[in-house]
PDB file of C-alpha atoms and ligand atoms in Angstrom:
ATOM      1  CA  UNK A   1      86.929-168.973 122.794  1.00 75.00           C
ATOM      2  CA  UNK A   2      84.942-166.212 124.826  1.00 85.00           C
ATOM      3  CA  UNK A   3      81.117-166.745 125.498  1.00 89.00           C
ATOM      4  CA  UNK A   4      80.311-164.427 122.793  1.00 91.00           C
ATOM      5  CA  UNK A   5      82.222-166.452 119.916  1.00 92.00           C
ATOM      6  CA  UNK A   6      80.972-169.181 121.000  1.00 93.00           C
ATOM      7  CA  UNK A   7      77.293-168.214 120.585  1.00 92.00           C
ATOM      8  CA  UNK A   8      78.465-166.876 117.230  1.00 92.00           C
ATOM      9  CA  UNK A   9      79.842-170.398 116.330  1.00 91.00           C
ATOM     10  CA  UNK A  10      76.336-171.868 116.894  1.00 90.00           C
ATOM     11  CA  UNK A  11      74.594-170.592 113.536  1.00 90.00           C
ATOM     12  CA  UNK A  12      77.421-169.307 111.970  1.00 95.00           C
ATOM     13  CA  UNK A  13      79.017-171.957 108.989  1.00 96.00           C
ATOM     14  CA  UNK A  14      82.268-170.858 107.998  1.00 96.00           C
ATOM     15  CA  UNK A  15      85.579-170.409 109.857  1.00 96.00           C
ATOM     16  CA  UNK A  16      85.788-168.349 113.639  1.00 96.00           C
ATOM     17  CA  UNK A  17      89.637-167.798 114.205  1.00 97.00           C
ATOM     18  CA  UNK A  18      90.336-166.626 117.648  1.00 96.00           C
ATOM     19  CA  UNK A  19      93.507-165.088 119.146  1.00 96.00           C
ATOM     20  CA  UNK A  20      94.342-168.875 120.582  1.00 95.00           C
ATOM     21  CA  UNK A  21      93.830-170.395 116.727  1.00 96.00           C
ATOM     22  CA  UNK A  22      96.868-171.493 115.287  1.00 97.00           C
ATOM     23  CA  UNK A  23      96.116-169.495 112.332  1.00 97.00           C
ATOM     24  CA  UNK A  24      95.891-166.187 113.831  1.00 98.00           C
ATOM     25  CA  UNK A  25      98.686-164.686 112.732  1.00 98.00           C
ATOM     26  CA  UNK A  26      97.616-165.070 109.098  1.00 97.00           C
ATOM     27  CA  UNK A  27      94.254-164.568 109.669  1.00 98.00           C
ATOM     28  CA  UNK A  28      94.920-160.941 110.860  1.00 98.00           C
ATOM     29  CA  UNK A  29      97.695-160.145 108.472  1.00 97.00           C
ATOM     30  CA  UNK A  30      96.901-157.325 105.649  1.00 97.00           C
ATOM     31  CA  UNK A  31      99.175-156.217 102.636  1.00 97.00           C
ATOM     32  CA  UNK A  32     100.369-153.332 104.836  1.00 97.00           C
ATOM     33  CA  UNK A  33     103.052-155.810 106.884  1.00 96.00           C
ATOM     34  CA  UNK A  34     103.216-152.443 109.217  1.00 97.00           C
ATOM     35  CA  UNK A  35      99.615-152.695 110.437  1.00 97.00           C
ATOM     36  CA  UNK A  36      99.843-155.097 113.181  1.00 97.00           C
ATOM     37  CA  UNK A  37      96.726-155.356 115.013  1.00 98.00           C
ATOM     38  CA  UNK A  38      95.022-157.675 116.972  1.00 98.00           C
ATOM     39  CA  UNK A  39      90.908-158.146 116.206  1.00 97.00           C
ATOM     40  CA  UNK A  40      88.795-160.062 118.631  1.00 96.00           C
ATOM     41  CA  UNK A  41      88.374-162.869 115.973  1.00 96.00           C
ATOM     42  CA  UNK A  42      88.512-162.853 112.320  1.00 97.00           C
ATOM     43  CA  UNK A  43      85.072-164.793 110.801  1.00 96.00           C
ATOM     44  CA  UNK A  44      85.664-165.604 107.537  1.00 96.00           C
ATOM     45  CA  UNK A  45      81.915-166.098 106.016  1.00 94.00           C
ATOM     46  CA  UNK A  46      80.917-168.352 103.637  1.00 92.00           C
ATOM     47  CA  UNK A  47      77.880-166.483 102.445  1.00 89.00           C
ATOM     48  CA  UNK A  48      75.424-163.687 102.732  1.00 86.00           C
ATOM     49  CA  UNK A  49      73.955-165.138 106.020  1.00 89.00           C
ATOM     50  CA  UNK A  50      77.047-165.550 107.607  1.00 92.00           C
ATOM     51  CA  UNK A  51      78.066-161.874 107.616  1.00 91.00           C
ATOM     52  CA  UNK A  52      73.775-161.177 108.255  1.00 90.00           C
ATOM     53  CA  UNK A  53      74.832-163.028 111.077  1.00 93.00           C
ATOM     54  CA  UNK A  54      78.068-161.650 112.302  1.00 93.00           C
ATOM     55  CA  UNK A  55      76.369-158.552 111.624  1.00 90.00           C
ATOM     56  CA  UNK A  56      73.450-159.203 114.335  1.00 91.00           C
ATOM     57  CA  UNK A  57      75.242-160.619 117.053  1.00 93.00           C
ATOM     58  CA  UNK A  58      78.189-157.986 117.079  1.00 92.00           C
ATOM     59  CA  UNK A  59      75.592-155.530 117.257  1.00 89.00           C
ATOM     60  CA  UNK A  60      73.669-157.361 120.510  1.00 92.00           C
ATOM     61  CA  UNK A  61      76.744-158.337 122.186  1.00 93.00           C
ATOM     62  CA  UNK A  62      78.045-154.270 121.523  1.00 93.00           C
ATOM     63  CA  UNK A  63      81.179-155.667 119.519  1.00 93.00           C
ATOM     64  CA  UNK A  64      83.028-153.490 116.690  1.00 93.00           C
ATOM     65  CA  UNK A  65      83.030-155.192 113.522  1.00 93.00           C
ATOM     66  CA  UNK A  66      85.248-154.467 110.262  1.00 94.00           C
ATOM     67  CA  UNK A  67      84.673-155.642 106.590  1.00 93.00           C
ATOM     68  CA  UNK A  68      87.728-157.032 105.429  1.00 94.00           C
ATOM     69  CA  UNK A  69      87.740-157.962 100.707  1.00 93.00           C
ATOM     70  CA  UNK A  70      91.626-158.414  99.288  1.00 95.00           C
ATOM     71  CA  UNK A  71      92.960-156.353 102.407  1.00 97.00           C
ATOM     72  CA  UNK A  72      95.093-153.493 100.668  1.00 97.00           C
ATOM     73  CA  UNK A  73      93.986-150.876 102.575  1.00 96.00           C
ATOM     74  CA  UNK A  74      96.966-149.131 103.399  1.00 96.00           C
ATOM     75  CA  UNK A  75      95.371-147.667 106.559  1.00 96.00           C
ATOM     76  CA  UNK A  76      94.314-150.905 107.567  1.00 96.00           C
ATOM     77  CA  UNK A  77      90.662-150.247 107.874  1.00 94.00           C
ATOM     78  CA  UNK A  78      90.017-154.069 106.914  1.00 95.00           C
ATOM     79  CA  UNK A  79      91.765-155.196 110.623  1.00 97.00           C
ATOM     80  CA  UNK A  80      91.202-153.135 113.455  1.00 96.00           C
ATOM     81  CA  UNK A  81      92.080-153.919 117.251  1.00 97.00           C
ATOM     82  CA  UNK A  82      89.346-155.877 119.067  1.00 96.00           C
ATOM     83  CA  UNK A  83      87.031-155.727 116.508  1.00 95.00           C
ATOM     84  CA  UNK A  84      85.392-158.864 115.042  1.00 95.00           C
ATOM     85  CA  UNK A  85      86.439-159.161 111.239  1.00 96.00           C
ATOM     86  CA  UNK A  86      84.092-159.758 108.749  1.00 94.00           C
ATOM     87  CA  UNK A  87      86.756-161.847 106.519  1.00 95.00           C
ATOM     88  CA  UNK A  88      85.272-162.338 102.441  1.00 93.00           C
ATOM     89  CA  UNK A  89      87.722-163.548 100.953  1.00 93.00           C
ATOM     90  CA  UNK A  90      86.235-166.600 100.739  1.00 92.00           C
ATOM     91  CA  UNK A  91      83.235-165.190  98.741  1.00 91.00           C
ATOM     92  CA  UNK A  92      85.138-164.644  95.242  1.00 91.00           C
ATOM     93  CA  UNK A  93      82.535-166.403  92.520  1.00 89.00           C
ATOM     94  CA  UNK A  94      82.761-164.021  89.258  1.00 89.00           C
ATOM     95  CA  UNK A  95      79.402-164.373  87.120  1.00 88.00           C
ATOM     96  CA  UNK A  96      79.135-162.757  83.538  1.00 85.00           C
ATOM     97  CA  UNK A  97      75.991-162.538  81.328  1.00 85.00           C
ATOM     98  CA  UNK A  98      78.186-161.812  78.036  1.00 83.00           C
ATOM     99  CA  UNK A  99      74.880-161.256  76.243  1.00 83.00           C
ATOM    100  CA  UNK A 100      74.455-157.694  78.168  1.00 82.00           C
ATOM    101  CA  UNK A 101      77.986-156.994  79.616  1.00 82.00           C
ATOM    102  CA  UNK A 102      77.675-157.701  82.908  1.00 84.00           C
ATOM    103  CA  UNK A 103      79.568-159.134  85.472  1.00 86.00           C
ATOM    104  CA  UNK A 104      78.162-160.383  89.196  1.00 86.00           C
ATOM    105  CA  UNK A 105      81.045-160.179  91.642  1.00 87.00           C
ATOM    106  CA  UNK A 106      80.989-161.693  94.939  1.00 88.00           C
ATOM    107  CA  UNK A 107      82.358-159.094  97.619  1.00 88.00           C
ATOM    108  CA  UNK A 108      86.063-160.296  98.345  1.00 91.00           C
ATOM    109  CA  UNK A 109      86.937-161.282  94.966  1.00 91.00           C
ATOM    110  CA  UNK A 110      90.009-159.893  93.606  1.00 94.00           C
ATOM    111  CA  UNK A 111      90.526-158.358  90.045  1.00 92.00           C
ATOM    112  CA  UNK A 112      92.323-161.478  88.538  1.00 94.00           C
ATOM    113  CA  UNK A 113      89.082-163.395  89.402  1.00 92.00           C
ATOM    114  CA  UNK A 114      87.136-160.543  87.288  1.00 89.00           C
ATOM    115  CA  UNK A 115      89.458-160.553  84.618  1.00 88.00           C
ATOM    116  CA  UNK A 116      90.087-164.191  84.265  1.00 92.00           C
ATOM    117  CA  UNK A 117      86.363-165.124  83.476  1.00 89.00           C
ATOM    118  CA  UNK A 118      85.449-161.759  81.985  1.00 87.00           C
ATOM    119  CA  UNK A 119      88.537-162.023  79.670  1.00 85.00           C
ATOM    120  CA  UNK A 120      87.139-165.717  78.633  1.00 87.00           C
ATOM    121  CA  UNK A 121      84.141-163.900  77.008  1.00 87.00           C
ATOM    122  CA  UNK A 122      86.115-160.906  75.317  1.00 85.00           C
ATOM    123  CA  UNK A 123      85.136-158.230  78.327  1.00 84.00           C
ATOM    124  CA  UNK A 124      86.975-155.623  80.474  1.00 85.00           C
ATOM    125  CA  UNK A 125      85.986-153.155  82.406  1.00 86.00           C
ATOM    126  CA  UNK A 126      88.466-151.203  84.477  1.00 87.00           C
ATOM    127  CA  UNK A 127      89.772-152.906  87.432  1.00 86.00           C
ATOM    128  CA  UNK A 128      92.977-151.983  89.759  1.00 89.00           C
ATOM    129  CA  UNK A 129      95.846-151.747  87.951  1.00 93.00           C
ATOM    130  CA  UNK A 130      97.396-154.842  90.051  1.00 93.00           C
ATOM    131  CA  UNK A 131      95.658-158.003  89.737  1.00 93.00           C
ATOM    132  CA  UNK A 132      95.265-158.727  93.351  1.00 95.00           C
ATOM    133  CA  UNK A 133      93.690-155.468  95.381  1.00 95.00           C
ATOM    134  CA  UNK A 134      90.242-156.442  96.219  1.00 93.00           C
ATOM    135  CA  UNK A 135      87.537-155.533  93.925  1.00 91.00           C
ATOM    136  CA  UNK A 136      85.001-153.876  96.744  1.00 89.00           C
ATOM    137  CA  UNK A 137      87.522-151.921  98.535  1.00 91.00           C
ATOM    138  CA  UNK A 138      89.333-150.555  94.735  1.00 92.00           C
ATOM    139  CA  UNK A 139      85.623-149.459  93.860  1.00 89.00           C
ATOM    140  CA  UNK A 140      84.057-148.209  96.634  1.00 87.00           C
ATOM    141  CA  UNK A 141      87.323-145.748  96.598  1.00 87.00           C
ATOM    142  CA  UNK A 142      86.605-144.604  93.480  1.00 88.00           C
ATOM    143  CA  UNK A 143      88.972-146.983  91.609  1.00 90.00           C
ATOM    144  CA  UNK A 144      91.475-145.935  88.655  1.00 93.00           C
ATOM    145  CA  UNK A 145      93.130-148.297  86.147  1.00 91.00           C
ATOM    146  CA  UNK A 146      94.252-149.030  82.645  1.00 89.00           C
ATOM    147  CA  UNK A 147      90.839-148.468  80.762  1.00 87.00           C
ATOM    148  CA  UNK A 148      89.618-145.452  83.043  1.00 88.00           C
ATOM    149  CA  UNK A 149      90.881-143.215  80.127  1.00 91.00           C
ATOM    150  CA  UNK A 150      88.580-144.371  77.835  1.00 85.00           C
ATOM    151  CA  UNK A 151      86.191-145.926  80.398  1.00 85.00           C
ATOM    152  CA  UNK A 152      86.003-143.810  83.222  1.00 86.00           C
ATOM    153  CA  UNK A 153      87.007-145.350  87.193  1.00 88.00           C
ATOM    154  CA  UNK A 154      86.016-148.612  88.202  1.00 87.00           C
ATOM    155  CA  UNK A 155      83.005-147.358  90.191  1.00 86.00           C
ATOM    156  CA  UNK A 156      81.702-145.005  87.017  1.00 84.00           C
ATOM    157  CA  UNK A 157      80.900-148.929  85.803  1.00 85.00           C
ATOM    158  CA  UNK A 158      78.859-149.853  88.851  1.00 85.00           C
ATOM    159  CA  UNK A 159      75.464-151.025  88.143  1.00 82.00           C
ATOM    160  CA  UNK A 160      74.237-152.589  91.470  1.00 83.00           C
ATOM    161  CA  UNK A 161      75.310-153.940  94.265  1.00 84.00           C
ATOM    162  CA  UNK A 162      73.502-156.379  96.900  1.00 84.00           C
ATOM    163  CA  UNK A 163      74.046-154.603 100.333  1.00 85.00           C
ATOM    164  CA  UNK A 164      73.734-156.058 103.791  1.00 85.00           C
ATOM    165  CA  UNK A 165      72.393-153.273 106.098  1.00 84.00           C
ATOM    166  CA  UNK A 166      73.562-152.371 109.670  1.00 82.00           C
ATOM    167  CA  UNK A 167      70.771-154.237 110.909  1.00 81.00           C
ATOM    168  CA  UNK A 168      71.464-157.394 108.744  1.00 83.00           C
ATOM    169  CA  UNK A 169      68.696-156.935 106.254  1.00 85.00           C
ATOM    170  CA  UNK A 170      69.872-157.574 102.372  1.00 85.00           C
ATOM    171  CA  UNK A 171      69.110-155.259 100.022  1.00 86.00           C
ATOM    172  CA  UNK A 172      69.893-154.568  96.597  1.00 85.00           C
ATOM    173  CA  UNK A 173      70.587-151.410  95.199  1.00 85.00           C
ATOM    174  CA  UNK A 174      70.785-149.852  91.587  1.00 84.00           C
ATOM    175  CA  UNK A 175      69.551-146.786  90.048  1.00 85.00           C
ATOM    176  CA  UNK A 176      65.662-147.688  90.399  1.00 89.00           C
ATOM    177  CA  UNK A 177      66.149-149.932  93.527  1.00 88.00           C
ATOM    178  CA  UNK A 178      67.272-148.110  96.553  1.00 89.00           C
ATOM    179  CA  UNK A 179      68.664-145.478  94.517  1.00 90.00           C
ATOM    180  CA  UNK A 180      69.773-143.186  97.386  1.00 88.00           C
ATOM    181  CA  UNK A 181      71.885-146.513  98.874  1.00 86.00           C
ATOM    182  CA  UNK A 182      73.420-147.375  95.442  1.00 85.00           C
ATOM    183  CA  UNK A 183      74.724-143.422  95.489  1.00 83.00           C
ATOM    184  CA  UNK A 184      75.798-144.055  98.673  1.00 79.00           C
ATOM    185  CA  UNK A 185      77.723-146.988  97.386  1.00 76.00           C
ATOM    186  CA  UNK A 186      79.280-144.799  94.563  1.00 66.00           C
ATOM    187  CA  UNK A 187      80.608-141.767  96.360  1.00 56.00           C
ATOM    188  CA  UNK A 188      83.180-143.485  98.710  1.00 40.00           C
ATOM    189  CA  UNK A 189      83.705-145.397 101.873  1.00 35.00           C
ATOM    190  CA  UNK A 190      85.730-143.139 103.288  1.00 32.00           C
ATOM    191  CA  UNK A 191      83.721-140.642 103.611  1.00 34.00           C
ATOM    192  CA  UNK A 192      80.961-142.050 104.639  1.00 32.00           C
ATOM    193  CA  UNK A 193      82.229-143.542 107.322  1.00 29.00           C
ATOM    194  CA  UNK A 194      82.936-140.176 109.168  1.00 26.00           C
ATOM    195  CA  UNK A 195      79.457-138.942 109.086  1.00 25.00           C
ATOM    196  CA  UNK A 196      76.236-140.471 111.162  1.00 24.00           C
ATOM    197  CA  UNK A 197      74.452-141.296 108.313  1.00 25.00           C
ATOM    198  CA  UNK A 198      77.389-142.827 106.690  1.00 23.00           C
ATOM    199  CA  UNK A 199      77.624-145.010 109.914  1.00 25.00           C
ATOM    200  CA  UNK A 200      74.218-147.041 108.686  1.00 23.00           C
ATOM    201  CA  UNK A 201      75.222-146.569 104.854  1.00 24.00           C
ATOM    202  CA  UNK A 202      78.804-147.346 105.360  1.00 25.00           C
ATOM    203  CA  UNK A 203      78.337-150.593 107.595  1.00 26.00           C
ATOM    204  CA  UNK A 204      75.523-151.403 104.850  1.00 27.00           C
ATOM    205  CA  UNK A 205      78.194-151.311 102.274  1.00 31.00           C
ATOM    206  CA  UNK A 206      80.150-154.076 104.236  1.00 33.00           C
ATOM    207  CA  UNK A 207      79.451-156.622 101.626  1.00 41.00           C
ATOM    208  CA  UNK A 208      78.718-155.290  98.126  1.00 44.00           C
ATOM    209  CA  UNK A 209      78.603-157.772  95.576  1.00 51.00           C
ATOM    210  CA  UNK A 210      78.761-155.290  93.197  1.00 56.00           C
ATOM    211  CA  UNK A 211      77.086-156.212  88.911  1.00 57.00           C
ATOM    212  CA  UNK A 212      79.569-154.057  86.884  1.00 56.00           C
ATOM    213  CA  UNK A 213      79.190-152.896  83.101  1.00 58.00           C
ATOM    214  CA  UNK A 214      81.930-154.545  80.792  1.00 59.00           C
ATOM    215  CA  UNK A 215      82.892-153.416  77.595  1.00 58.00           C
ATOM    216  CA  UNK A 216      83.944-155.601  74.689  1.00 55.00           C
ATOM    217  CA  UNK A 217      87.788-155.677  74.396  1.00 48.00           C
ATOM    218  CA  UNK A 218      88.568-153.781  70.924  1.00 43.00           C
ATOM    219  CA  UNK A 219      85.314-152.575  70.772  1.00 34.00           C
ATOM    220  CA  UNK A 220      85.851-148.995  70.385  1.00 30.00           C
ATOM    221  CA  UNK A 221      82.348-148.108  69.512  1.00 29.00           C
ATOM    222  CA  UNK A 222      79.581-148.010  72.240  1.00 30.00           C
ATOM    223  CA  UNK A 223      82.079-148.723  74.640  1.00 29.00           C
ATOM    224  CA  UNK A 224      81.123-146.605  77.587  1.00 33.00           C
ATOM    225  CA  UNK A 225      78.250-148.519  78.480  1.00 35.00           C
ATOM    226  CA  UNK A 226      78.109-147.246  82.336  1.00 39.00           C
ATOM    227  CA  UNK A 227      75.231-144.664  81.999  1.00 38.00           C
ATOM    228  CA  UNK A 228      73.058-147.234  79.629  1.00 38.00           C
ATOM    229  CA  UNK A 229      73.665-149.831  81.743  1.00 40.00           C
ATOM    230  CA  UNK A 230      72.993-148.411  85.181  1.00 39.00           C
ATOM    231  CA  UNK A 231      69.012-147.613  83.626  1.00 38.00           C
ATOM    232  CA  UNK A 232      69.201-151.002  81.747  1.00 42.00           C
ATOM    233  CA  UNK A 233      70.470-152.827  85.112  1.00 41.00           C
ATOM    234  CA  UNK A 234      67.762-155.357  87.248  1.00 44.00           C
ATOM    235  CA  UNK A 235      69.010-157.343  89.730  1.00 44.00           C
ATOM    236  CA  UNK A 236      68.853-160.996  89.392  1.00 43.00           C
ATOM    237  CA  UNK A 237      68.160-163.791  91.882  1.00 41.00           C
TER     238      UNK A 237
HETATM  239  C1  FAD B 301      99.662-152.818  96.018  1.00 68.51           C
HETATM  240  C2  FAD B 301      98.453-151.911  95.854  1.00 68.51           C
HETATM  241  C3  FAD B 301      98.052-151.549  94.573  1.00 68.51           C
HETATM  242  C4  FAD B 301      96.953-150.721  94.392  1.00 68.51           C
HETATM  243  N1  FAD B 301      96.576-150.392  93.126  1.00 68.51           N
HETATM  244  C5  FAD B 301      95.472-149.607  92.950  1.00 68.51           C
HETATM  245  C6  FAD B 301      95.009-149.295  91.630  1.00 68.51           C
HETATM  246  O1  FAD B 301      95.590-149.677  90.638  1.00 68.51           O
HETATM  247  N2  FAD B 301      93.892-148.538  91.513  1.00 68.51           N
HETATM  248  C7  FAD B 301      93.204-148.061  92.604  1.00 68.51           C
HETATM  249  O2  FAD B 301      92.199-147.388  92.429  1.00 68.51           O
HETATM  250  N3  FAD B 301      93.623-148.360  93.867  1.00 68.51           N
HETATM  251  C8  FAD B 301      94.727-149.119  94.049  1.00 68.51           C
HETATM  252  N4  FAD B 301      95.141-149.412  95.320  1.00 68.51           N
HETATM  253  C9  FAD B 301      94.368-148.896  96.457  1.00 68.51           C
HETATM  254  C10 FAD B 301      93.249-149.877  96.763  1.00 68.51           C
HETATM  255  O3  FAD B 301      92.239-149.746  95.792  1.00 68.51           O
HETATM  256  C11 FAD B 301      92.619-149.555  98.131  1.00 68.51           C
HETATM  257  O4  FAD B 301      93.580-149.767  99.121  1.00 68.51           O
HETATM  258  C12 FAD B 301      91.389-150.426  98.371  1.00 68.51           C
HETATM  259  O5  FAD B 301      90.732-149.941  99.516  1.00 68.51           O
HETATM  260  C13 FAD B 301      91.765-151.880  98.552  1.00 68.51           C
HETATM  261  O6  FAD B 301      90.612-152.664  98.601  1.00 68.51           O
HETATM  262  P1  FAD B 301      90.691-154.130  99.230  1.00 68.51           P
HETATM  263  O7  FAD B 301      89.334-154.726  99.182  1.00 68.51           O
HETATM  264  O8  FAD B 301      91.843-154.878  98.635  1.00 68.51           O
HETATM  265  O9  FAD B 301      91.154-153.791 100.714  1.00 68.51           O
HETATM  266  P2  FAD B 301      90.535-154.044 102.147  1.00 68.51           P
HETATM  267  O10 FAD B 301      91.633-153.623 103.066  1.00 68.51           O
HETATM  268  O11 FAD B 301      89.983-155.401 102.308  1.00 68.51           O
HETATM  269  O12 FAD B 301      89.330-153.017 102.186  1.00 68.51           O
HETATM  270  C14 FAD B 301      89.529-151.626 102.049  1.00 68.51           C
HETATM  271  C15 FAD B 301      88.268-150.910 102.574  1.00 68.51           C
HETATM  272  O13 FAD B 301      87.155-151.302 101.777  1.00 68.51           O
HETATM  273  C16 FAD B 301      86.200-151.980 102.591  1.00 68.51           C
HETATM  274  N5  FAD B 301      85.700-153.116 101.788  1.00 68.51           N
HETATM  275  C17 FAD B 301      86.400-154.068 101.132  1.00 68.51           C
HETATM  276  N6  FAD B 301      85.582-154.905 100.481  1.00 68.51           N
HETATM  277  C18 FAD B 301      84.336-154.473 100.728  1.00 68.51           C
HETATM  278  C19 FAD B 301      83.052-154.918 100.321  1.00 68.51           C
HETATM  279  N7  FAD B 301      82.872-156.003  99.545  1.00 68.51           N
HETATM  280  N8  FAD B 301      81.986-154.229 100.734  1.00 68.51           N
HETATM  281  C20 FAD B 301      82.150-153.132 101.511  1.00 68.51           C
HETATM  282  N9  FAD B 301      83.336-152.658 101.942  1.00 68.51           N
HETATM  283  C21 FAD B 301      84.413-153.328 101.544  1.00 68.51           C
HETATM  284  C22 FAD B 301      86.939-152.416 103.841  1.00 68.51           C
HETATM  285  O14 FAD B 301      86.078-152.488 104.954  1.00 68.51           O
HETATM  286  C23 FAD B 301      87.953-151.303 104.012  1.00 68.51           C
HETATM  287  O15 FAD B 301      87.366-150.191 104.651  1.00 68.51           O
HETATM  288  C24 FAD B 301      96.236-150.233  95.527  1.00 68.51           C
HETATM  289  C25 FAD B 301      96.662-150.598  96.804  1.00 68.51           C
HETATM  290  C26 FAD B 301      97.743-151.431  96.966  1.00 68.51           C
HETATM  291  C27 FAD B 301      98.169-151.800  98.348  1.00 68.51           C
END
């Protein structure tokens, strides 16, 4: 382990996998099997603070970092050569208030966690239309699926997110709370991250945990509760 993953490994809690780690291999492997790149480490966070963490001490030591959720990204923008990867896939807890139709996703979950404990209440909303693309990748790229007809895309659903910021604060963001940041959120990684300002918004969006609407399965009336929902929406501790 370099000097600079070492430090890291000091006050950070979950897993540091080097290029000498046995699990390696795995660790840097994406759904693309044709991306084969090689990151400085892959950290694979067990909360907020971890990536606040990777986040700050990237940034001092002048390493690249990259946000990896349920790594479909054709591309492979969730591994990238010498980079440090922020790994979430470790961060998957789905949280539904069934009273007002709305889920709390942790930022690598994947949409069979979603619809496995919003399905237990009688909710949808629309996901990818595989269960096992990552649900903050899918929606920050606008997201399409089986109830978009009726629904709209994934990210039309989007009610807040919690944000960590280039410079490892935590914010949240919704309509009324950062609304320029939750906007941000809702118009597309991808382009953000070729403009300068997208560099600080796009790096920000690194871990959503994104609150999503839900609509009541065979529920056709009221169902499109996106715009009633984003005003309705505060965040909760
Ligand atoms: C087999 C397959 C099926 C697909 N089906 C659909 C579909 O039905 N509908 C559809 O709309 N798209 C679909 N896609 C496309 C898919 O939505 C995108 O590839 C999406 O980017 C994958 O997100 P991910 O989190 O799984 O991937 P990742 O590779 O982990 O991430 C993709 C991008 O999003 C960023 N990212 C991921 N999580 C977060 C987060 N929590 N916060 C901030 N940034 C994050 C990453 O940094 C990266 O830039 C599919 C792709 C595949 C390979």
């Amino acid at each position: 382990m370099d000097s600079f993953l070492t430090g890291l490994a000091k006050d950070f809690h979950g897993t540091l996998i080097d290029p000498a780690h046995a699990d390696y291999d795995a660790a840097r492997a994406i759904w693309n099997g044709a991306i084969d790149r090689r990151p400085s480490a892959v950290a694979r966070v067990r909360s907020a603070s971890d990536v606040v963490t990777v986040l700050r001490r990237s940034q001092a030591a002048g390493r690249h970092v990259c946000v990896r959720g349920g790594g479909h990204s054709a591309s492979g923008h969730s591994c990238i050569d010498d980079a440090v990867v922020i790994d979430l896939g470790g961060l998957r807890e789905v949280t539904v208030n069934a009273h007002r139709a709305i889920a709390r996703v942790d930022g690598g979950a994947l949409w069979s966690d979603v619809d496995r404990v919003t399905g237990a209440h009688g909710l949808a909303t629309t996901g990818g239309l595989i269960s096992h693309t990552g649900v903050g990748g899918l929606t920050l790229g606008g997201g399409i699926g089986w109830l978009m007809r009726k629904h709209g895309l994934a990210v039309d659903n989007l009610v807040g997110a919690e944000v960590v910021l280039a410079d490892g604060r935590v914010v949240r963001a919704s309509s009324d709370e950062n609304p320029d940041l939750f906007w941000h959120c809702a118009v597309a990684a991808a382009i953000l991250a070729s403009s300068r300002s997208s560099t600080s918004a796009c790096i920000p969006c690194a871990t959503c945990s994104p609150a999503w609407s839900c609509t009541r399965r065979r529920a056709p009336a009221r169902c499109s509760a996106s715009s009633a929902s984003r005003r309705r929406w505060r965040p909760t501790s």
